[in-house]
RNA sequence: UGGGGCGUGGCCAAGUGGUUAAGGCACCGGACUUUGACUCCGGCAUCGCAGGUUCGAAUCCUGCCGCCCCAGCCA
């Protein structure tokens, strides 16, 4: 996989220092999604970071499902996530579930209780909230905080046995109710979820460990050296360290936080993406307009382009919003290099070449790539009647318009030059057909003594193949759809995010396989849709266009 | 008004006291061109603000200002 190299970042520097100082002799990372939804481009940033770092330093990276909340999770998501990670080009060293550690986690909780570092609390959720205090006022200690070790042990065992109802009790860490960091105010370690059926452990458990307790221990059990997570967990780091400092942990991974990805013209939160799907604004999680990995894949993005994008945006602690242009540039660069060129007319306008013999068909050849002969060529069919795009003709225009005008001459890409002699209109004045003449001496060489205005693409009317083409644009019409506090993000949906046209494509495209990508010359990059039986092409991205208009 | 973070060109981002302040995207010129693409050449910042330390500061100190995160028995 030829790819742009990975720039350094503060996390890689930490790793290099740890390797240089001998703190670690090999590095081990992990990508720890909760299987409660589909992965999106933001997850890709984390995946590329974690797996990329492991790859570059000859280390390993695990895929671990953080499945401690049975209410929200489902097996469907674990399969989808595995597929997405693989598709991005990575293979995990180990595949784990936090639920694999439930028994060990339980024993570590017992250890905490025995050390007097955890207690069973009978406060209700609402009471806990009251006792917690506020950002500026310290909290109060739970009246159950000083139960004996024996009583705590007994109660915790009975929690596990299923003796108590959901919400009746929790196991809490005994830290400091006056801590300025809210996470240290005796956080919950275990809660009761009796009715739940866990996708991995079934009904084996009715108490479930919290993230803050599970994560550091899972990391330690797997020998993770650097536990990379996003900025919102910065405040949890003291708790992460507290847990490992107070149990007999095999090692103490270092948690390092980086900024999550924000992308313009889209939303990234699971909640909002779910709304887009459930409210019918898109067709599903893999709708080509979605920022999900599945959506990008169906749109036609390549794994390499997404990896490249993640490397281009870097890894820091400052949270910014990346322009769509960066993602688009990454896929354009990749596809420019590898996508075969084809011709497709998106808004067909009939052209009759009056001096071309009726019934005659000619086989022409077009290179698959203008700069890479090794990609070969494909056959084109030329005939008396062809289609060109309506946007490539104007009855009159100034010199800057490098397309066809009445009386003007243009080159038909990979074929002859034509001059428009006559415009045929219907009763309402709409242009329905152009009558042109061609110059038989211009195949593969320029006409003598004159210069054509430009080059336009075309497809034989006789041999062209009908196809549906879906022109995708950004999902939202403003850069930060969720930036407005008192307006729902749905207000900013782009009504033109999808335009479907009935196009005519060159014959060779009839053989395109689902997932095949092409450049439709002068239009953009397209990918044959993988979810349609018919010949449907999704526009991945337009070509860069430096033309001001005119 | 508690705590934790962040502030380098339009966007992302290198930079770790001595460099003309990398690079990418975008943008603006120009060359090339059977894709208004690609490619190629050129242009495009004094580092949130104000003080201070130093021969020398984006890099150190102080004080402001702005933005983000935290009061789930979510992750």
Coordinates of C-alpha atoms (C1' of nucleotides) in Angstrom, one line a residue:
Chain A
X1 CA 0.0 0.0 0.0
X2 CA 1.7 3.1 -1.2
X3 CA 0.8 5.8 1.2
X4 CA 2.0 9.1 2.5
X5 CA 4.1 8.7 5.6
X6 CA 2.8 9.3 9.1
X7 CA 3.8 12.6 10.6
X8 CA 5.0 12.6 14.2
X9 CA 2.8 13.7 17.1
X10 CA 3.1 14.1 20.8
X11 CA 1.9 10.6 21.5
X12 CA 4.5 9.1 19.2
X13 CA 7.1 11.2 20.9
X14 CA 6.1 9.8 24.3
X15 CA 6.3 6.3 22.9
X16 CA 9.7 7.0 21.4
X17 CA 10.9 8.4 24.7
X18 CA 9.6 5.3 26.5
X19 CA 11.4 3.1 24.1
X20 CA 14.6 5.0 24.3
X21 CA 14.6 5.2 28.0
X22 CA 13.9 1.5 28.3
X23 CA 10.7 2.0 30.2
X24 CA 9.2 -0.2 27.6
X25 CA 10.8 -2.7 25.3
X26 CA 7.8 -3.2 23.1
X27 CA 4.6 -1.2 22.9
X28 CA 1.0 -2.5 23.0
X29 CA -2.1 -0.4 22.3
X30 CA -5.7 -1.2 21.9
X31 CA -8.8 0.1 20.2
X32 CA -11.7 -0.2 22.6
X33 CA -15.1 0.6 21.1
X34 CA -18.3 0.0 22.9
X35 CA -20.5 -2.2 20.6
X36 CA -23.4 0.1 20.7
X37 CA -23.4 1.6 17.2
X38 CA -21.5 1.9 14.0
X39 CA -18.0 3.2 13.7
X40 CA -17.5 6.6 12.1
X41 CA -14.7 8.6 10.7
X42 CA -13.9 9.8 14.2
X43 CA -13.3 6.2 15.2
X44 CA -11.1 5.9 12.2
X45 CA -8.8 8.5 13.7
X46 CA -8.4 6.4 16.8
X47 CA -8.0 3.2 14.9
X48 CA -5.3 4.7 12.6
X49 CA -3.6 6.1 15.7
X50 CA -3.6 2.9 17.7
X51 CA -3.0 0.4 15.0
X52 CA -0.6 2.7 13.2
X53 CA 1.5 3.3 16.2
X54 CA 1.7 -0.4 16.9
X55 CA 2.7 -1.1 13.3
X56 CA 5.3 1.6 13.2
X57 CA 7.0 0.6 16.4
X58 CA 6.8 -3.2 15.9
X59 CA 4.2 -3.4 18.6
X60 CA 0.8 -4.9 18.8
X61 CA -2.7 -3.5 19.0
X62 CA -5.8 -5.3 20.4
X63 CA -9.4 -4.9 19.4
X64 CA -11.3 -4.8 22.6
X65 CA -15.0 -4.4 23.0
X66 CA -15.9 -2.3 26.0
X67 CA -19.1 -4.2 26.7
X68 CA -20.0 -3.3 30.2
X69 CA -23.4 -1.9 29.6
X70 CA -25.7 -4.7 28.3
X71 CA -28.6 -2.3 27.9
X72 CA -27.0 -0.5 25.0
X73 CA -25.0 -3.1 23.2
X74 CA -25.6 -5.7 20.6
X75 CA -23.8 -8.5 18.8
X76 CA -24.8 -6.8 15.5
X77 CA -22.4 -4.0 16.3
X78 CA -19.5 -6.2 17.2
X79 CA -19.6 -7.8 13.8
X80 CA -19.9 -4.5 12.0
X81 CA -17.0 -3.1 14.0
X82 CA -14.8 -6.0 13.2
X83 CA -15.6 -5.7 9.5
X84 CA -14.8 -1.9 9.6
X85 CA -11.5 -2.3 11.3
X86 CA -10.5 -5.0 8.8
X87 CA -11.7 -3.0 5.9
X88 CA -9.5 -0.1 7.1
X89 CA -6.6 -2.5 6.7
X90 CA -5.8 -3.6 10.2
X91 CA -5.5 -6.9 11.9
X92 CA -5.7 -7.0 15.7
X93 CA -3.1 -8.9 17.7
X94 CA -5.8 -10.0 20.2
X95 CA -9.6 -9.8 20.1
X96 CA -11.1 -9.3 23.6
X97 CA -14.2 -8.3 25.4
X98 CA -14.2 -6.5 28.7
X99 CA -16.8 -9.1 29.6
X100 CA -14.1 -11.7 29.3
X101 CA -12.8 -10.2 32.5
X102 CA -16.0 -10.1 34.5
X103 CA -14.8 -12.7 37.0
X104 CA -11.4 -11.2 37.4
X105 CA -13.0 -7.7 37.7
X106 CA -15.2 -9.1 40.4
X107 CA -12.2 -10.4 42.3
X108 CA -10.4 -7.1 42.0
X109 CA -13.5 -5.4 43.4
X110 CA -13.4 -7.8 46.4
X111 CA -9.7 -6.9 46.8
X112 CA -10.7 -3.3 47.0
X113 CA -13.4 -4.0 49.6
X114 CA -11.0 -6.0 51.7
X115 CA -8.6 -3.1 51.6
X116 CA -11.4 -0.8 52.8
X117 CA -11.2 1.0 49.5
X118 CA -14.7 0.2 48.3
X119 CA -18.1 -0.1 49.9
X120 CA -21.7 -1.1 49.1
X121 CA -23.9 1.9 49.1
X122 CA -27.7 1.8 49.5
X123 CA -28.3 5.3 48.3
X124 CA -30.7 5.7 45.3
X125 CA -29.4 7.3 42.2
X126 CA -31.2 10.6 43.1
X127 CA -29.7 10.5 46.5
X128 CA -26.2 9.9 45.2
X129 CA -26.7 13.0 43.0
X130 CA -27.6 15.1 46.0
X131 CA -24.7 13.8 48.0
X132 CA -22.3 14.4 45.2
X133 CA -22.3 18.2 45.7
X134 CA -21.7 20.5 42.8
X135 CA -18.8 21.8 40.7
X136 CA -18.2 24.4 43.4
X137 CA -19.4 22.7 46.6
X138 CA -17.9 19.5 48.0
X139 CA -20.2 16.5 48.4
X140 CA -21.2 14.6 51.5
X141 CA -20.2 11.1 52.4
X142 CA -22.7 8.4 52.0
X143 CA -24.2 7.2 55.3
X144 CA -23.2 3.6 54.1
X145 CA -19.6 4.6 53.6
X146 CA -18.3 3.1 56.8
X147 CA -19.8 -0.4 56.7
X148 CA -17.5 -3.1 57.9
X149 CA -15.4 -5.0 55.4
X150 CA -17.4 -8.2 56.3
X151 CA -20.7 -6.5 55.7
X152 CA -19.5 -5.1 52.4
X153 CA -18.2 -8.4 51.3
X154 CA -21.4 -10.1 52.2
X155 CA -23.6 -7.5 50.4
X156 CA -21.4 -7.4 47.3
X157 CA -21.7 -11.2 47.1
X158 CA -25.4 -11.0 47.4
X159 CA -25.5 -8.3 44.8
X160 CA -23.9 -10.8 42.5
X161 CA -26.3 -13.5 43.6
X162 CA -29.2 -11.3 42.4
X163 CA -30.7 -10.7 45.8
X164 CA -31.3 -7.0 45.2
X165 CA -33.3 -5.0 42.7
X166 CA -31.8 -2.8 40.0
X167 CA -30.8 0.5 41.6
X168 CA -31.0 -0.8 45.1
X169 CA -27.3 -0.7 45.8
X170 CA -24.0 0.0 44.1
X171 CA -20.4 -0.7 44.9
X172 CA -18.6 2.5 45.2
X173 CA -14.9 3.4 45.5
X174 CA -14.0 5.1 48.8
X175 CA -12.0 8.1 47.7
X176 CA -12.8 11.7 48.5
X177 CA -16.3 13.3 48.5
X178 CA -14.6 16.7 48.6
X179 CA -12.3 16.2 45.6
X180 CA -12.5 19.1 43.1
X181 CA -12.5 16.4 40.4
X182 CA -16.1 15.1 40.4
X183 CA -14.9 11.7 39.2
X184 CA -13.1 11.1 42.5
X185 CA -16.2 11.7 44.7
X186 CA -16.7 8.0 45.6
X187 CA -17.6 6.9 42.0
X188 CA -19.8 3.9 41.3
X189 CA -17.8 0.7 40.4
X190 CA -20.7 -1.7 40.0
X191 CA -24.4 -1.5 39.4
X192 CA -27.2 -4.0 39.3
X193 CA -28.8 -4.9 36.0
X194 CA -30.9 -8.0 36.7
X195 CA -33.1 -8.2 33.7
X196 CA -30.4 -7.7 31.1
X197 CA -29.2 -10.4 28.8
X198 CA -25.7 -9.6 27.8
X199 CA -24.7 -10.3 24.2
X200 CA -21.6 -12.2 25.3
X201 CA -22.3 -13.5 28.8
X202 CA -26.0 -14.0 28.6
X203 CA -27.6 -14.1 32.1
X204 CA -24.4 -15.1 33.9
X205 CA -24.2 -11.8 35.6
X206 CA -26.6 -9.4 37.1
X207 CA -24.1 -6.8 38.3
X208 CA -22.0 -5.0 35.7
X209 CA -18.7 -3.1 36.3
X210 CA -18.5 0.6 35.3
X211 CA -16.2 1.9 32.6
X212 CA -13.9 3.6 35.1
X213 CA -13.3 0.4 36.9
X214 CA -13.2 -1.9 33.9
X215 CA -11.0 0.1 31.5
X216 CA -7.8 0.4 33.5
X217 CA -8.0 -3.2 34.6
X218 CA -8.7 -4.5 31.1
X219 CA -5.7 -2.5 29.9
X220 CA -3.5 -3.9 32.6
X221 CA -4.6 -7.5 32.0
X222 CA -3.7 -7.2 28.4
X223 CA -0.4 -5.6 29.0
X224 CA -1.3 -2.4 27.3
X225 CA 1.5 0.1 27.5
X226 CA -0.2 3.2 26.2
X227 CA -3.9 3.6 26.6
X228 CA -5.0 6.3 24.1
X229 CA -8.4 7.9 24.5
X230 CA -10.1 11.1 23.8
X231 CA -9.9 14.4 25.7
X232 CA -13.2 14.0 27.7
X233 CA -11.5 11.3 29.7
X234 CA -8.8 13.6 30.9
X235 CA -10.6 14.1 34.2
X236 CA -10.9 10.3 34.5
X237 CA -7.2 9.7 34.5
X238 CA -6.8 10.2 38.2
X239 CA -9.4 7.5 38.7
X240 CA -7.8 5.3 36.1
X241 CA -4.6 5.6 38.1
X242 CA -6.3 5.2 41.4
X243 CA -7.8 1.9 40.4
X244 CA -4.5 0.5 39.3
X245 CA -2.7 1.8 42.3
X246 CA -5.1 0.1 44.7
X247 CA -5.4 -3.3 43.3
X248 CA -2.7 -5.9 42.6
X249 CA -2.5 -5.0 38.9
X250 CA 0.0 -6.7 36.7
X251 CA 1.2 -3.4 35.2
X252 CA 0.2 0.2 35.0
X253 CA -0.5 1.5 31.5
X254 CA -0.3 5.2 30.8
X255 CA -3.5 6.9 29.7
X256 CA -2.9 9.6 27.1
X257 CA -5.7 11.8 25.7
X258 CA -6.0 13.4 22.3
X259 CA -8.6 15.5 20.7
X260 CA -11.5 13.8 19.0
X261 CA -12.2 14.6 15.3
X262 CA -14.7 17.2 14.3
X263 CA -15.6 17.5 10.6
X264 CA -17.3 20.3 9.0
X265 CA -20.8 19.9 7.4
X266 CA -21.6 16.7 9.3
X267 CA -22.4 15.5 12.8
X268 CA -20.4 12.8 14.6
X269 CA -22.3 11.9 17.8
X270 CA -23.8 8.5 18.0
X271 CA -27.1 10.1 19.2
X272 CA -27.3 12.4 16.2
X273 CA -26.3 9.8 13.7
X274 CA -29.0 7.5 15.1
X275 CA -31.5 10.3 14.7
X276 CA -30.6 10.8 11.1
X277 CA -31.3 7.1 10.5
X278 CA -34.4 6.8 12.6
X279 CA -36.0 10.0 11.4
X280 CA -35.4 8.9 7.8
X281 CA -33.1 11.7 6.8
X282 CA -30.8 9.1 5.3
X283 CA -31.4 5.6 4.1
X284 CA -29.4 3.8 6.8
X285 CA -26.1 3.6 8.6
X286 CA -24.4 2.9 5.3
X287 CA -26.1 5.8 3.4
X288 CA -23.3 7.3 1.3
X289 CA -23.8 10.6 3.0
X290 CA -23.1 9.3 6.5
X291 CA -19.7 9.9 8.1
X292 CA -19.8 6.3 9.2
X293 CA -17.1 3.9 7.9
X294 CA -19.9 1.9 6.3
X295 CA -21.2 5.0 4.6
X296 CA -17.8 6.1 3.4
X297 CA -17.2 2.6 2.1
X298 CA -20.4 2.6 0.1
X299 CA -19.8 6.1 -1.1
X300 CA -16.6 4.8 -2.7
X301 CA -13.9 6.0 -0.3
X302 CA -10.9 3.7 -0.2
X303 CA -9.3 2.5 3.1
X304 CA -6.0 4.1 2.0
X305 CA -7.7 7.5 1.6
X306 CA -9.2 7.4 5.0
X307 CA -5.9 6.3 6.6
X308 CA -4.2 9.1 4.7
X309 CA -6.8 11.6 5.9
X310 CA -6.2 10.5 9.5
X311 CA -2.5 11.1 9.1
X312 CA -3.0 14.4 7.4
X313 CA -5.1 15.9 10.2
X314 CA -2.6 14.9 12.9
X315 CA -3.1 14.1 16.6
X316 CA -3.0 16.9 19.2
X317 CA -4.8 18.0 22.3
X318 CA -6.4 21.0 20.8
X319 CA -9.9 20.5 19.5
X320 CA -10.5 21.9 16.1
X321 CA -12.8 21.2 13.2
X322 CA -11.4 19.9 10.1
X323 CA -12.6 21.1 6.7
X324 CA -14.3 18.6 4.4
X325 CA -11.8 19.6 1.8
X326 CA -9.1 17.6 3.5
X327 CA -11.1 14.4 3.3
X328 CA -12.0 15.2 -0.3
X329 CA -8.4 15.9 -1.2
X330 CA -7.3 12.6 0.3
X331 CA -9.7 10.5 -1.8
X332 CA -9.1 12.6 -4.9
X333 CA -5.4 12.0 -4.6
X334 CA -5.8 8.2 -4.2
X335 CA -8.4 7.8 -7.0
X336 CA -6.6 10.1 -9.4
X337 CA -3.8 7.6 -9.3
X338 CA -5.8 4.4 -9.4
X339 CA -9.2 5.0 -10.9
X340 CA -9.7 4.0 -14.6
X341 CA -11.1 6.8 -16.7
X342 CA -14.5 6.5 -18.3
X343 CA -17.1 8.7 -20.0
X344 CA -20.5 9.2 -18.7
X345 CA -23.1 11.8 -19.7
X346 CA -25.1 12.8 -16.7
X347 CA -27.6 15.2 -18.4
X348 CA -27.9 13.8 -21.9
X349 CA -28.4 16.1 -24.9
X350 CA -28.6 14.4 -28.3
X351 CA -26.1 15.4 -31.0
X352 CA -26.5 14.2 -34.6
X353 CA -23.4 14.3 -36.7
X354 CA -24.8 15.0 -40.0
X355 CA -21.8 14.2 -42.1
X356 CA -21.2 10.9 -40.4
X357 CA -22.7 7.9 -42.4
X358 CA -25.9 6.7 -41.1
X359 CA -25.7 3.3 -39.5
X360 CA -21.9 3.3 -39.3
X361 CA -20.2 2.4 -36.0
X362 CA -16.5 2.9 -35.3
X363 CA -14.4 1.3 -32.6
X364 CA -12.1 3.8 -31.0
X365 CA -9.8 3.3 -28.1
X366 CA -9.4 5.4 -25.0
X367 CA -6.6 5.0 -22.4
X368 CA -7.7 3.9 -19.0
X369 CA -5.4 6.5 -17.5
X370 CA -3.7 9.5 -19.2
X371 CA -0.5 9.0 -17.3
X372 CA -0.3 5.3 -16.6
X373 CA 0.0 3.2 -19.8
X374 CA 0.2 0.1 -17.7
X375 CA -3.5 0.5 -17.0
X376 CA -4.3 -0.2 -20.6
X377 CA -7.2 1.0 -22.6
X378 CA -10.8 0.3 -23.4
X379 CA -12.9 0.3 -26.5
X380 CA -15.2 3.1 -27.3
X381 CA -18.0 3.1 -29.9
X382 CA -18.4 6.1 -32.1
X383 CA -21.6 6.7 -34.0
X384 CA -23.7 9.2 -35.9
X385 CA -25.8 10.0 -32.9
X386 CA -24.1 10.7 -29.6
X387 CA -25.0 12.2 -26.2
X388 CA -23.2 15.1 -24.7
X389 CA -24.0 16.9 -21.4
X390 CA -26.4 19.7 -21.6
X391 CA -24.0 21.8 -19.5
X392 CA -21.5 21.5 -22.3
X393 CA -23.5 23.5 -24.8
X394 CA -24.6 27.1 -25.0
X395 CA -26.0 28.9 -27.9
X396 CA -23.5 31.6 -27.2
X397 CA -20.8 32.3 -24.7
X398 CA -17.6 34.3 -24.3
X399 CA -14.1 33.0 -24.9
X400 CA -13.7 31.6 -21.4
X401 CA -16.4 29.0 -22.1
X402 CA -14.3 26.2 -23.3
X403 CA -17.2 24.0 -24.6
X404 CA -19.5 23.8 -27.5
X405 CA -21.4 26.9 -28.8
X406 CA -23.3 27.3 -32.1
X407 CA -20.7 27.7 -34.8
X408 CA -18.0 26.7 -32.4
X409 CA -15.7 23.7 -32.5
X410 CA -14.7 21.3 -29.7
X411 CA -12.9 18.1 -29.4
X412 CA -14.9 15.0 -28.4
X413 CA -12.7 13.3 -25.9
X414 CA -10.8 10.4 -27.5
X415 CA -12.5 11.1 -30.8
X416 CA -13.0 13.7 -33.4
X417 CA -13.7 17.4 -33.3
X418 CA -17.2 18.7 -34.1
X419 CA -18.7 22.0 -35.0
X420 CA -22.3 22.8 -34.0
X421 CA -24.2 23.9 -37.1
X422 CA -27.7 24.0 -35.9
X423 CA -29.8 24.0 -32.7
X424 CA -33.1 22.2 -32.7
X425 CA -35.7 23.3 -30.3
X426 CA -39.2 22.2 -29.3
X427 CA -42.3 24.3 -29.3
X428 CA -41.4 25.8 -25.9
X429 CA -38.0 26.8 -27.0
X430 CA -36.1 24.0 -25.2
X431 CA -33.0 22.7 -26.9
X432 CA -33.7 19.1 -27.8
X433 CA -31.0 18.3 -30.3
X434 CA -27.8 19.6 -31.8
X435 CA -26.8 19.0 -35.4
X436 CA -23.1 19.1 -35.9
X437 CA -20.5 18.1 -38.4
X438 CA -17.3 16.3 -37.6
X439 CA -13.8 16.6 -39.1
X440 CA -12.6 13.1 -40.1
X441 CA -9.0 14.2 -40.0
X442 CA -8.9 15.0 -36.3
X443 CA -8.7 11.5 -34.8
X444 CA -5.6 11.5 -32.7
X445 CA -4.4 14.8 -34.2
X446 CA -5.3 18.5 -34.0
X447 CA -7.0 20.2 -36.9
X448 CA -4.6 22.4 -38.9
X449 CA -4.7 26.1 -38.7
X450 CA -7.3 26.5 -36.0
X451 CA -7.7 25.8 -32.4
X452 CA -10.7 24.1 -30.8
X453 CA -12.4 25.7 -27.8
X454 CA -12.0 22.7 -25.5
X455 CA -12.6 19.1 -24.9
X456 CA -15.9 17.5 -23.9
X457 CA -17.0 14.0 -23.1
X458 CA -19.6 12.0 -24.9
X459 CA -21.3 8.6 -25.2
X460 CA -22.6 6.9 -28.3
X461 CA -26.4 7.0 -28.5
X462 CA -26.4 3.7 -30.2
X463 CA -24.1 1.9 -27.8
X464 CA -24.4 3.8 -24.6
X465 CA -25.8 2.2 -21.5
X466 CA -28.4 3.7 -19.3
X467 CA -27.5 4.0 -15.6
X468 CA -28.7 5.7 -12.5
X469 CA -26.2 8.1 -11.1
X470 CA -26.5 9.5 -7.6
X471 CA -24.9 12.8 -7.0
X472 CA -24.1 13.2 -3.4
X473 CA -23.3 16.5 -1.7
X474 CA -22.6 17.4 1.9
X475 CA -25.4 16.3 4.3
X476 CA -25.7 19.7 5.9
X477 CA -25.6 23.2 4.5
X478 CA -23.7 24.8 7.3
X479 CA -20.2 23.9 8.6
X480 CA -21.4 23.3 12.2
X481 CA -24.9 21.9 12.1
X482 CA -24.8 21.2 15.8
X483 CA -23.2 24.5 16.7
X484 CA -26.5 26.3 17.3
X485 CA -27.6 25.9 20.8
X486 CA -31.3 26.5 20.3
X487 CA -31.8 25.1 16.9
X488 CA -31.9 21.3 16.2
X489 CA -29.2 20.1 13.8
X490 CA -31.9 18.7 11.6
X491 CA -32.8 22.3 10.7
X492 CA -29.6 22.5 8.7
X493 CA -29.9 19.4 6.6
X494 CA -29.0 20.1 3.0
X495 CA -32.1 19.5 0.8
X496 CA -29.8 18.8 -2.1
X497 CA -27.6 16.3 -0.5
X498 CA -28.7 13.7 -3.1
X499 CA -29.7 14.3 -6.7
X500 CA -30.4 11.3 -8.8
X501 CA -30.0 11.5 -12.6
X502 CA -30.6 9.1 -15.4
X503 CA -27.4 9.0 -17.2
X504 CA -25.9 7.3 -20.3
X505 CA -22.6 5.7 -19.7
X506 CA -20.0 4.2 -22.1
X507 CA -20.5 0.6 -23.0
X508 CA -17.6 -0.8 -21.0
X509 CA -19.2 0.4 -17.8
X510 CA -21.9 -2.2 -18.2
X511 CA -19.3 -4.7 -16.9
X512 CA -18.5 -2.7 -13.7
X513 CA -18.7 -4.7 -10.6
X514 CA -20.3 -3.4 -7.4
X515 CA -17.6 -1.4 -5.6
X516 CA -15.6 -0.6 -8.7
X517 CA -14.4 2.9 -8.8
X518 CA -13.9 5.1 -11.9
X519 CA -13.2 8.6 -12.9
X520 CA -16.0 9.9 -15.1
X521 CA -13.9 12.4 -17.0
X522 CA -14.7 16.0 -16.3
X523 CA -17.3 15.0 -13.7
X524 CA -15.7 13.3 -10.8
X525 CA -15.0 9.9 -9.2
X526 CA -17.8 7.4 -9.1
X527 CA -18.3 4.0 -7.5
X528 CA -20.7 1.3 -8.6
X529 CA -23.2 1.0 -5.7
X530 CA -22.9 -2.2 -3.7
X531 CA -26.5 -2.3 -2.5
X532 CA -28.3 -2.0 -5.9
X533 CA -28.8 -4.8 -8.4
X534 CA -29.2 -2.3 -11.2
X535 CA -26.4 -0.3 -12.7
X536 CA -26.1 2.5 -10.2
X537 CA -23.1 4.8 -9.6
X538 CA -22.5 6.9 -6.5
X539 CA -20.5 10.0 -6.8
X540 CA -17.6 9.8 -4.4
X541 CA -16.4 13.3 -5.0
X542 CA -16.3 15.8 -7.8
X543 CA -13.2 16.7 -9.6
X544 CA -11.4 19.8 -8.3
X545 CA -12.8 22.7 -10.2
X546 CA -10.8 25.9 -10.6
X547 CA -13.2 27.4 -13.1
X548 CA -14.8 30.5 -11.7
X549 CA -18.0 30.1 -13.8
X550 CA -18.9 32.0 -17.0
Chain B
rU1 C1' -17.2 32.2 41.2
rG2 C1' -14.4 24.4 41.7
rG3 C1' -11.3 21.2 38.7
rG4 C1' -9.1 19.6 34.1
rG5 C1' -7.5 21.1 29.2
rC6 C1' -6.5 24.1 24.8
rG7 C1' -5.1 28.8 22.1
rU8 C1' 0.8 29.1 15.7
rG9 C1' -1.9 31.9 8.5
rG10 C1' -9.1 30.5 6.2
rC11 C1' -8.7 24.9 8.2
rC12 C1' -5.3 21.1 10.2
rA13 C1' -0.4 21.1 12.0
rA14 C1' 5.4 21.1 12.9
rG15 C1' 8.2 23.8 16.2
rU16 C1' 10.8 21.6 23.0
rG17 C1' 15.2 29.6 24.1
rG18 C1' 19.3 31.2 18.5
rU19 C1' 15.7 28.4 11.7
rU20 C1' 14.3 33.3 6.4
rA21 C1' 8.2 30.2 11.8
rA22 C1' 8.2 23.0 8.3
rG23 C1' 4.3 20.6 5.8
rG24 C1' -0.8 19.5 4.1
rC25 C1' -5.6 21.4 2.7
rA26 C1' -7.8 25.9 0.8
rC27 C1' -6.9 30.3 -1.9
rC28 C1' -4.3 33.6 -5.7
rG29 C1' -1.1 33.9 -10.0
rG30 C1' 1.4 31.4 -14.2
rA31 C1' 3.2 26.9 -17.3
rC32 C1' 1.5 22.4 -19.5
rU33 C1' -2.8 19.8 -21.2
rU34 C1' -7.5 15.6 -26.3
rU35 C1' -10.2 15.8 -18.5
rG36 C1' -11.6 23.8 -16.8
rA37 C1' -8.5 17.2 -13.9
rC38 C1' -3.5 15.6 -13.0
rU39 C1' 1.5 17.6 -12.9
rC40 C1' 4.9 21.7 -12.5
rC41 C1' 6.5 26.7 -11.0
rG42 C1' 5.5 31.1 -7.9
rG43 C1' 2.6 33.7 -4.0
rC44 C1' 0.4 33.4 0.8
rA45 C1' 1.9 34.0 9.3
rU46 C1' 5.8 37.0 13.7
rC47 C1' 2.9 32.6 16.9
rG48 C1' -4.7 34.9 21.8
rC49 C1' -3.5 39.8 24.5
rA50 C1' -0.3 42.6 28.0
rG51 C1' 3.9 42.8 30.7
rG52 C1' 8.6 40.5 32.3
rU53 C1' 13.4 37.3 32.1
rU54 C1' 17.4 36.9 28.4
rC55 C1' 22.5 39.2 24.1
rG56 C1' 18.3 36.5 21.9
rA57 C1' 11.3 34.0 23.2
rA58 C1' 6.1 30.9 19.4
rU59 C1' 9.3 28.4 22.9
rC60 C1' 10.7 30.5 30.2
rC61 C1' 7.8 33.6 34.1
rU62 C1' 3.4 36.7 35.6
rG63 C1' -1.3 38.6 34.7
rC64 C1' -5.4 38.9 31.6
rC65 C1' -8.8 37.2 27.5
rG66 C1' -11.2 33.4 24.7
rC67 C1' -12.8 28.4 23.8
rC68 C1' -13.6 23.0 25.3
rC69 C1' -14.7 19.1 29.1
rC70 C1' -16.7 17.4 34.1
rA71 C1' -22.1 17.2 38.8
rG72 C1' -24.8 8.9 34.5
rC73 C1' -26.0 3.4 38.9
rC74 C1' -23.3 5.8 30.0
rA75 C1' -18.8 5.0 27.5

